[in-house]
Coordinates of C-alpha atoms in Angstrom, one line a residue:
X86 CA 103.9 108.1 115.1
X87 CA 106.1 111.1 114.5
X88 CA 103.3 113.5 113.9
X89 CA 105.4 116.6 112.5
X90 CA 106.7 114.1 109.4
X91 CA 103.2 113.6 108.0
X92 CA 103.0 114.7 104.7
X93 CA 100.1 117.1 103.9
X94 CA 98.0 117.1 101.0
X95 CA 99.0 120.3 99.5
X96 CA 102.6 119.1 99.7
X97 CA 102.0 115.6 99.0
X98 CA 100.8 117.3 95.2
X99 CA 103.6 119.6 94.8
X100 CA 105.8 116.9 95.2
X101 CA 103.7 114.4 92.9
X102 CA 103.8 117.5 90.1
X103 CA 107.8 117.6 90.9
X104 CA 108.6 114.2 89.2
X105 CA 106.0 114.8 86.3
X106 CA 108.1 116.1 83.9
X107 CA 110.0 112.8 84.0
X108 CA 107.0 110.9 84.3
X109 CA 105.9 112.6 81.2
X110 CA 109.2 112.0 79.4
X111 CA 110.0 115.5 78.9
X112 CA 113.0 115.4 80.9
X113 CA 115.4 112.3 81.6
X114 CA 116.7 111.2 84.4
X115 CA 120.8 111.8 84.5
X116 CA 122.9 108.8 83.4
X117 CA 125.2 109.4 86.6
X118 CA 122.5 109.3 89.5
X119 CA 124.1 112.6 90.4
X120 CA 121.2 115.0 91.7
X121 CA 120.9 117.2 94.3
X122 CA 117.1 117.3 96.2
X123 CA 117.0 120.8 98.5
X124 CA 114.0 120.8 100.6
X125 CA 113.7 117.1 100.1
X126 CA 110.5 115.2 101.3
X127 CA 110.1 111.8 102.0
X128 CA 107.3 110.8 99.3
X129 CA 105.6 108.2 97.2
X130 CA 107.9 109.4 93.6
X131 CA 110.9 109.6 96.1
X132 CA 110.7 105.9 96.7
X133 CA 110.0 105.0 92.9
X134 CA 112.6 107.3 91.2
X135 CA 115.0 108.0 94.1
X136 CA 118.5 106.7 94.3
X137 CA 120.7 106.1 97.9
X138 CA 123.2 108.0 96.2
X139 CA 121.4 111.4 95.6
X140 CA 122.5 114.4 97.9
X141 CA 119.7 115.5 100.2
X142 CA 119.1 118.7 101.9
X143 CA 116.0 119.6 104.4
X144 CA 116.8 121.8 107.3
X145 CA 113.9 120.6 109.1
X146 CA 114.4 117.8 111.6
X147 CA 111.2 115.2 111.4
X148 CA 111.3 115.6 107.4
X149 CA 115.1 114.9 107.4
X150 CA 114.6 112.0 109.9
X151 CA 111.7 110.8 107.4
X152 CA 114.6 111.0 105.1
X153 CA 116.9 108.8 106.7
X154 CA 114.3 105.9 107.7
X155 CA 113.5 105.7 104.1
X156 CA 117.3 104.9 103.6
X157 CA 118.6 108.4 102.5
X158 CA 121.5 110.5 104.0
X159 CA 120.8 114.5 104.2
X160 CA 124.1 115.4 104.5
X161 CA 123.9 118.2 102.0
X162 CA 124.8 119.2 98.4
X163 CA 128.7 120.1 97.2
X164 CA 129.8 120.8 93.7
X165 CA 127.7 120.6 90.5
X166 CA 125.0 118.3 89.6
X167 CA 123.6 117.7 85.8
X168 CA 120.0 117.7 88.1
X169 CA 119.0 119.9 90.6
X170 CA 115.5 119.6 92.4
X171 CA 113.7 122.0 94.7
X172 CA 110.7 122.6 96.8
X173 CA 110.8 126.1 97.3
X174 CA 109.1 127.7 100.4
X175 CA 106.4 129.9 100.7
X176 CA 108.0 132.9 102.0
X177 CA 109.3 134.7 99.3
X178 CA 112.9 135.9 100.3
X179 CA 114.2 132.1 101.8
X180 CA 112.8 130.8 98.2
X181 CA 114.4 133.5 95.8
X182 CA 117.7 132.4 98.1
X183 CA 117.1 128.5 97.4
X184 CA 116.8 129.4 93.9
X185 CA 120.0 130.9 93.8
X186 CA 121.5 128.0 95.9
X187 CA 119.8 125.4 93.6
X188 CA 121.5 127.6 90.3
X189 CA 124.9 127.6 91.7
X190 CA 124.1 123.7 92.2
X191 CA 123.3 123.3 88.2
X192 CA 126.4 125.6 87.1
X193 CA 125.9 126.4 82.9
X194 CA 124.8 122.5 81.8
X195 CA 122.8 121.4 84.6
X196 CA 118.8 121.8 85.1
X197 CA 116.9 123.1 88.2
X198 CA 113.2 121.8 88.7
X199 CA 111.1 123.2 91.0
X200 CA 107.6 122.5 92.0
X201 CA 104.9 124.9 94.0
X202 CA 101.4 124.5 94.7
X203 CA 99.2 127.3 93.6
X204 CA 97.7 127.6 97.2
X205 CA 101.4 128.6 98.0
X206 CA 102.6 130.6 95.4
X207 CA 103.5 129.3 92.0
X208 CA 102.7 131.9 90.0
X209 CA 105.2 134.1 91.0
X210 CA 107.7 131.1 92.3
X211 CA 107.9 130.8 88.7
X212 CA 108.2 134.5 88.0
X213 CA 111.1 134.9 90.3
X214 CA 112.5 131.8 88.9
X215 CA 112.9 132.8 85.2
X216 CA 114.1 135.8 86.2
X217 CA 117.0 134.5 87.5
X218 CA 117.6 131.3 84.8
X219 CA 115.7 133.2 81.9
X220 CA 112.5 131.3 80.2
X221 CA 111.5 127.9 81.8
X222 CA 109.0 125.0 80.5
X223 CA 106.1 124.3 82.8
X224 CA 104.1 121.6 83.0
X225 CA 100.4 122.4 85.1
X226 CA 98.8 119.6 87.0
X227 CA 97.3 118.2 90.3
X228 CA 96.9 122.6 91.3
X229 CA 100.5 122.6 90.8
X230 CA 103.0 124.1 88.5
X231 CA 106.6 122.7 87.7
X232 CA 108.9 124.7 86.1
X233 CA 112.5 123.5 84.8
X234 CA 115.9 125.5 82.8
X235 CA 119.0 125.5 82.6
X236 CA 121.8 126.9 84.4
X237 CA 123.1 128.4 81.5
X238 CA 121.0 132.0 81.0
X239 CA 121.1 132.8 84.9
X240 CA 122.0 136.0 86.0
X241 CA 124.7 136.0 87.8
X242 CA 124.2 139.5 89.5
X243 CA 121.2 138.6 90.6
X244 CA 122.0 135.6 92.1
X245 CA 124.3 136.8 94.4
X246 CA 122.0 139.4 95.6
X247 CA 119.2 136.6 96.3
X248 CA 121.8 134.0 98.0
X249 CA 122.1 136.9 100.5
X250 CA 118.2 137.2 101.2
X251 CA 118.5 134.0 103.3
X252 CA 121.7 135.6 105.8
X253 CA 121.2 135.9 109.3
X254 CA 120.3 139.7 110.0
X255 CA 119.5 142.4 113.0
X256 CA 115.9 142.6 113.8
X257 CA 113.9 144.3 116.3
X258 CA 116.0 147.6 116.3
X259 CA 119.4 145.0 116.7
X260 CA 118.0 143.3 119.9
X261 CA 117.8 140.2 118.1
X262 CA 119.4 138.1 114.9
X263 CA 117.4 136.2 112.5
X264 CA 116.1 134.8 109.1
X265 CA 113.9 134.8 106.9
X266 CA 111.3 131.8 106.7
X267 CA 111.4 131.3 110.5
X268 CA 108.0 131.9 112.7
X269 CA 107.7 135.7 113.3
X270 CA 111.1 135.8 112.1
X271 CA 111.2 140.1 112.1
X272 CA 108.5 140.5 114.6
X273 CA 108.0 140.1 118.4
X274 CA 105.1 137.2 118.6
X275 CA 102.5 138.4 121.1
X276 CA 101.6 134.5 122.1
X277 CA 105.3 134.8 123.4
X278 CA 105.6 137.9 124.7
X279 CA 101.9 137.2 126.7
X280 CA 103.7 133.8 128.0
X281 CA 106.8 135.8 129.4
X282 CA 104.8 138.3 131.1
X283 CA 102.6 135.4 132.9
X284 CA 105.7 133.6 134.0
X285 CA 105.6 133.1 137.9
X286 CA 109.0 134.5 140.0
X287 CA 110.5 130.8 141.0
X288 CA 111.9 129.6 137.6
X289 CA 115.2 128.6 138.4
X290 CA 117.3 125.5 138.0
X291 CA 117.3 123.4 134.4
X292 CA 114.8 125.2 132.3
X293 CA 113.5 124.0 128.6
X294 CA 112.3 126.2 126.0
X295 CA 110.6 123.9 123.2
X296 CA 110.1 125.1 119.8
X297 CA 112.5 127.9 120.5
X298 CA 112.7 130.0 117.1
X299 CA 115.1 132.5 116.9
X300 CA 115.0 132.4 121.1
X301 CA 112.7 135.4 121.7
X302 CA 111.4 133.4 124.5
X303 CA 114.1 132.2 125.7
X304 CA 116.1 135.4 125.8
X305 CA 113.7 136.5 128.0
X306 CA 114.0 133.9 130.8
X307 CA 117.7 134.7 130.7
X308 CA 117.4 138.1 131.7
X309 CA 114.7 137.9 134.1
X310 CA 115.9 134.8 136.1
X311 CA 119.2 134.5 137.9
X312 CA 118.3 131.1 139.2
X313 CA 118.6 129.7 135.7
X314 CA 121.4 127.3 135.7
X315 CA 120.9 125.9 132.0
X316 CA 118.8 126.4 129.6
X317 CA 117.7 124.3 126.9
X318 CA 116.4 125.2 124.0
X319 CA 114.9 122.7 121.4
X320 CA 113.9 124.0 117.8
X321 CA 113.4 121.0 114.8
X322 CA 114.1 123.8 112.0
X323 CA 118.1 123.8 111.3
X324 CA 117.9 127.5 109.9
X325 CA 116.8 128.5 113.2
X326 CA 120.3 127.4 115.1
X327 CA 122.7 129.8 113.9
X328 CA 120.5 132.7 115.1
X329 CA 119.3 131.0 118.1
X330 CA 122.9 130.6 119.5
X331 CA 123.8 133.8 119.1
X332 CA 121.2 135.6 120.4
X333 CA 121.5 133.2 123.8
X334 CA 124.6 133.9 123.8
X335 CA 124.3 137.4 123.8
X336 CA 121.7 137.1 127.3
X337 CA 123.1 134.1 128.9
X338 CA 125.1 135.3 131.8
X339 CA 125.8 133.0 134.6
X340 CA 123.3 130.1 133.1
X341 CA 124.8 127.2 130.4
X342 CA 123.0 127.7 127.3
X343 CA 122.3 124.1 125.0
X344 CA 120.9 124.5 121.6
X345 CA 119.4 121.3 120.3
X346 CA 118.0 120.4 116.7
X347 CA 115.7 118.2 117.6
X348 CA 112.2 117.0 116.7
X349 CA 109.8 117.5 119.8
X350 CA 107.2 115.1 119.4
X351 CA 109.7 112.3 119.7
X352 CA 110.7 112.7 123.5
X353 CA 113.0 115.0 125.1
X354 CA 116.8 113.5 126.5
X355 CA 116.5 115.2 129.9
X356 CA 115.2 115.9 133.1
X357 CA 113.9 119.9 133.5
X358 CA 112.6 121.7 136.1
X359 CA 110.3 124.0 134.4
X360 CA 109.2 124.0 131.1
X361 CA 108.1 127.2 128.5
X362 CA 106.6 126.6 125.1
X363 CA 105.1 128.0 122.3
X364 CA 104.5 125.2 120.6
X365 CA 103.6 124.9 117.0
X366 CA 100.2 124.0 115.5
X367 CA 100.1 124.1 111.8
X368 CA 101.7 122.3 109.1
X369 CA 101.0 124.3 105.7
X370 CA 97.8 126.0 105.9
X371 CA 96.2 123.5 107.9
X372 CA 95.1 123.6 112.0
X373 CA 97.7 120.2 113.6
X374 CA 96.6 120.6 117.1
X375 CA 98.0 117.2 117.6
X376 CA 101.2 118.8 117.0
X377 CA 100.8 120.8 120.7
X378 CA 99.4 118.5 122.2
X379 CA 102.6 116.0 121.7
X380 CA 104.8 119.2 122.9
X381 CA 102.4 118.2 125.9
X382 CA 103.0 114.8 126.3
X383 CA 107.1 115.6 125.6
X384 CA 107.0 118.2 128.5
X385 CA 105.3 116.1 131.1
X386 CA 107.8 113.2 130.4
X387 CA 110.6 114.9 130.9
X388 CA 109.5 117.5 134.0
X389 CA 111.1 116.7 137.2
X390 CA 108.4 115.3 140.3
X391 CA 107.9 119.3 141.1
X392 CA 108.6 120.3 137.9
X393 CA 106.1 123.3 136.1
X394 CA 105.2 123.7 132.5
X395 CA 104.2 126.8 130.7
X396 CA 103.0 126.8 127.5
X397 CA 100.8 129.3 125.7
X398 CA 98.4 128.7 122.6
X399 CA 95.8 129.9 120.4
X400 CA 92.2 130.0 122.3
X401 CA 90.4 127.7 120.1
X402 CA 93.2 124.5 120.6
X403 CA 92.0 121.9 122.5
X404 CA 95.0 121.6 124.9
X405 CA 93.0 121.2 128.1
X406 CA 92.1 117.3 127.9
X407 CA 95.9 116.6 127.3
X408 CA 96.7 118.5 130.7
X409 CA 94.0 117.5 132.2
X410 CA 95.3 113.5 131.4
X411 CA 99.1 114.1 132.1
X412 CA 99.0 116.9 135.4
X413 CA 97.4 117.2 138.3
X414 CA 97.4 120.3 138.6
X415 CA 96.2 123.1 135.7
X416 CA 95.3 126.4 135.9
X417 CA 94.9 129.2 133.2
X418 CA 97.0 132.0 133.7
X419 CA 95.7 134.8 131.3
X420 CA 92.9 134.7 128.5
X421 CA 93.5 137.5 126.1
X422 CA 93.8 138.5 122.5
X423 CA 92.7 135.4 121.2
X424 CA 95.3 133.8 124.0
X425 CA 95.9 131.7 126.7
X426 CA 98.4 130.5 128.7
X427 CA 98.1 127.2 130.8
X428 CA 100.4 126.2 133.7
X429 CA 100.6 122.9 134.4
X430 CA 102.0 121.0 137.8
X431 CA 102.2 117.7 139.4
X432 CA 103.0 115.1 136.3
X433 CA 101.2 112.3 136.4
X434 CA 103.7 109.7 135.5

């Protein structure tokens, strides 16, 4: 089971309050099937009120793969659509820039609806949403709110200066580019900054940094190791990419650099050498240690027979049995700061 598709509860609600107002009749469906879904989930109203047809957008790789086994195509949204439909995010700069996107979508006649749970942020996902299309109705249900206008009263001003909340930008005094809405996305993480410290002096060769983000981590290898020949670097959100390349680019030297948008938990394509991860562990607010624990099982399938794996996490996570089960050998490597980093060699195939 693709464990990073599974559809929390708070999300699963905010979705379920997304289709109410046409559930409720107070808003129809457009004759045309033309609407555009940004942040699309795969969900139960999907399936009952979705159409093949629809333009789908979700930046995320296991939701868009979701998308596409349910018999949708995410290949984005051109043009105007009478019906515009949006999950916004919780961080509140990527969400005032999907607004924007999502008004530019509607143009004058068409309608934006977005949904939020109140755990995330609706009160003032809704504020930041009538100020940019003017007064919206809202429907309250399920510890959701869903809120729906018109193109016609947005501000057109203000749109353009919220599409450009969501551009890639210098952070860390210009060391590094990156976005908004990605993890630690104007901060040095110190899970990954601990890792890189505790990395041993014989990386070389084919090296894989899973769960990459904006490639703090993997910058890092490329500067301290000459012996790097390639480096991989897999990261399942899409908005992550643009940054990502550039930044390992920018440090890559003599090694081959391969960005990949791929979901983790599924398998990796190749053979590495060693292997450095911060892997995620929630999804929403909610502890998915299951979610490391596949970055695990991913890593020691695709390590080479001498192969080494690095990977650093949050104390509490029960990572230890999964090593334990898939390597032969395991060792901590610092304890600090409410961290630790494992190394791991000898797969067990």
């Amino acid at each position: 089971m693709n464990t990073t598709a599974i559809l929390d509860s708070t999300t699963a609600a905010a979705l379920d309050t997304l289709f109410l107002p046409f559930e409720a009749a107070s808003l129809a469906w457009p004759g045309d099937d033309r609407v555009a879904f940004l942040r699309a989930r795969a969900c139960v109203p999907l399936r009952r009120f979705g159409r093949k047809m629809w333009s789908m957008e979700q930046s995320f790789r296991p939701f868009a793969d979701q998308l596409e086994r349910d018999g949708f195509e995410v290949t984005g949204a051109h043009g105007h659509y009478p019906l515009v439909l949006v999950v916004p995010p919780r961080q509140r700069d990527e969400a005032r820039a999907l607004f924007s996107r999502a008004a530019a979508l509607a143009g004058k006649d068409g309608v934006v609806v977005a949904a939020m749970a109140n755990a995330e942020g609706a009160r003032s996902g809704q504020d930041d949403f009538t100020r940019l299309l003017g007064p919206a109705q809202v429907l309250v249900k399920n510890k959701c709110r869903v809120f729906w206008a018109t193109g016609r009263g947005a501000d057109p001003s203000l749109a353009v200066q919220w599409r450009l909340l969501d551009a890639t930008r210098p952070v860390l005094d210009g060391r590094f580019l990156s976005r908004p809405g990605l993890f630690a996305w104007d901060r040095v993480d110190p899970a990954s900054a601990l890792l890189l410290s505790q990395l041993p002096a014989d990386i070389g060769g084919v090296v894989a940094d899973l769960g990459a983000g904006f490639g703090f981590l993997g910058c890092g290898v490329l500067d301290r190791y000459t012996g790097v020949r390639e480096l991989h670097a897999f990261e399942a959100e899409g908005r992550a990419l643009e940054p990502l390349r550039e930044n390992l680019a920018a440090h890559a030297g003599r090694a081959q650099v391969h960005v990949h948008w791929h979901d983790v938990t599924t398998g990796l394509p190749g053979r590495y050498d060693s292997i450095v991860s911060n892997p995620p562990f929630h999804q929403g607010r909610a502890d998915r240690p299951e979610l490391g624990q596949a970055f695990i099982d991913a890593a020691a399938d695709a390590l080479s027979a001498d192969g080494q794996c690095y990977v650093v996490a949050n104390r509490h996570l029960p990572y230890e049995a999964t090593f334990a089960r898939r390597f032969r050998q395991v060792r901590v490597l610092a304890d600090r700061d409410g961290f630790k980093v494992l190394e791991a060699k000898g797969v067990r195939r």
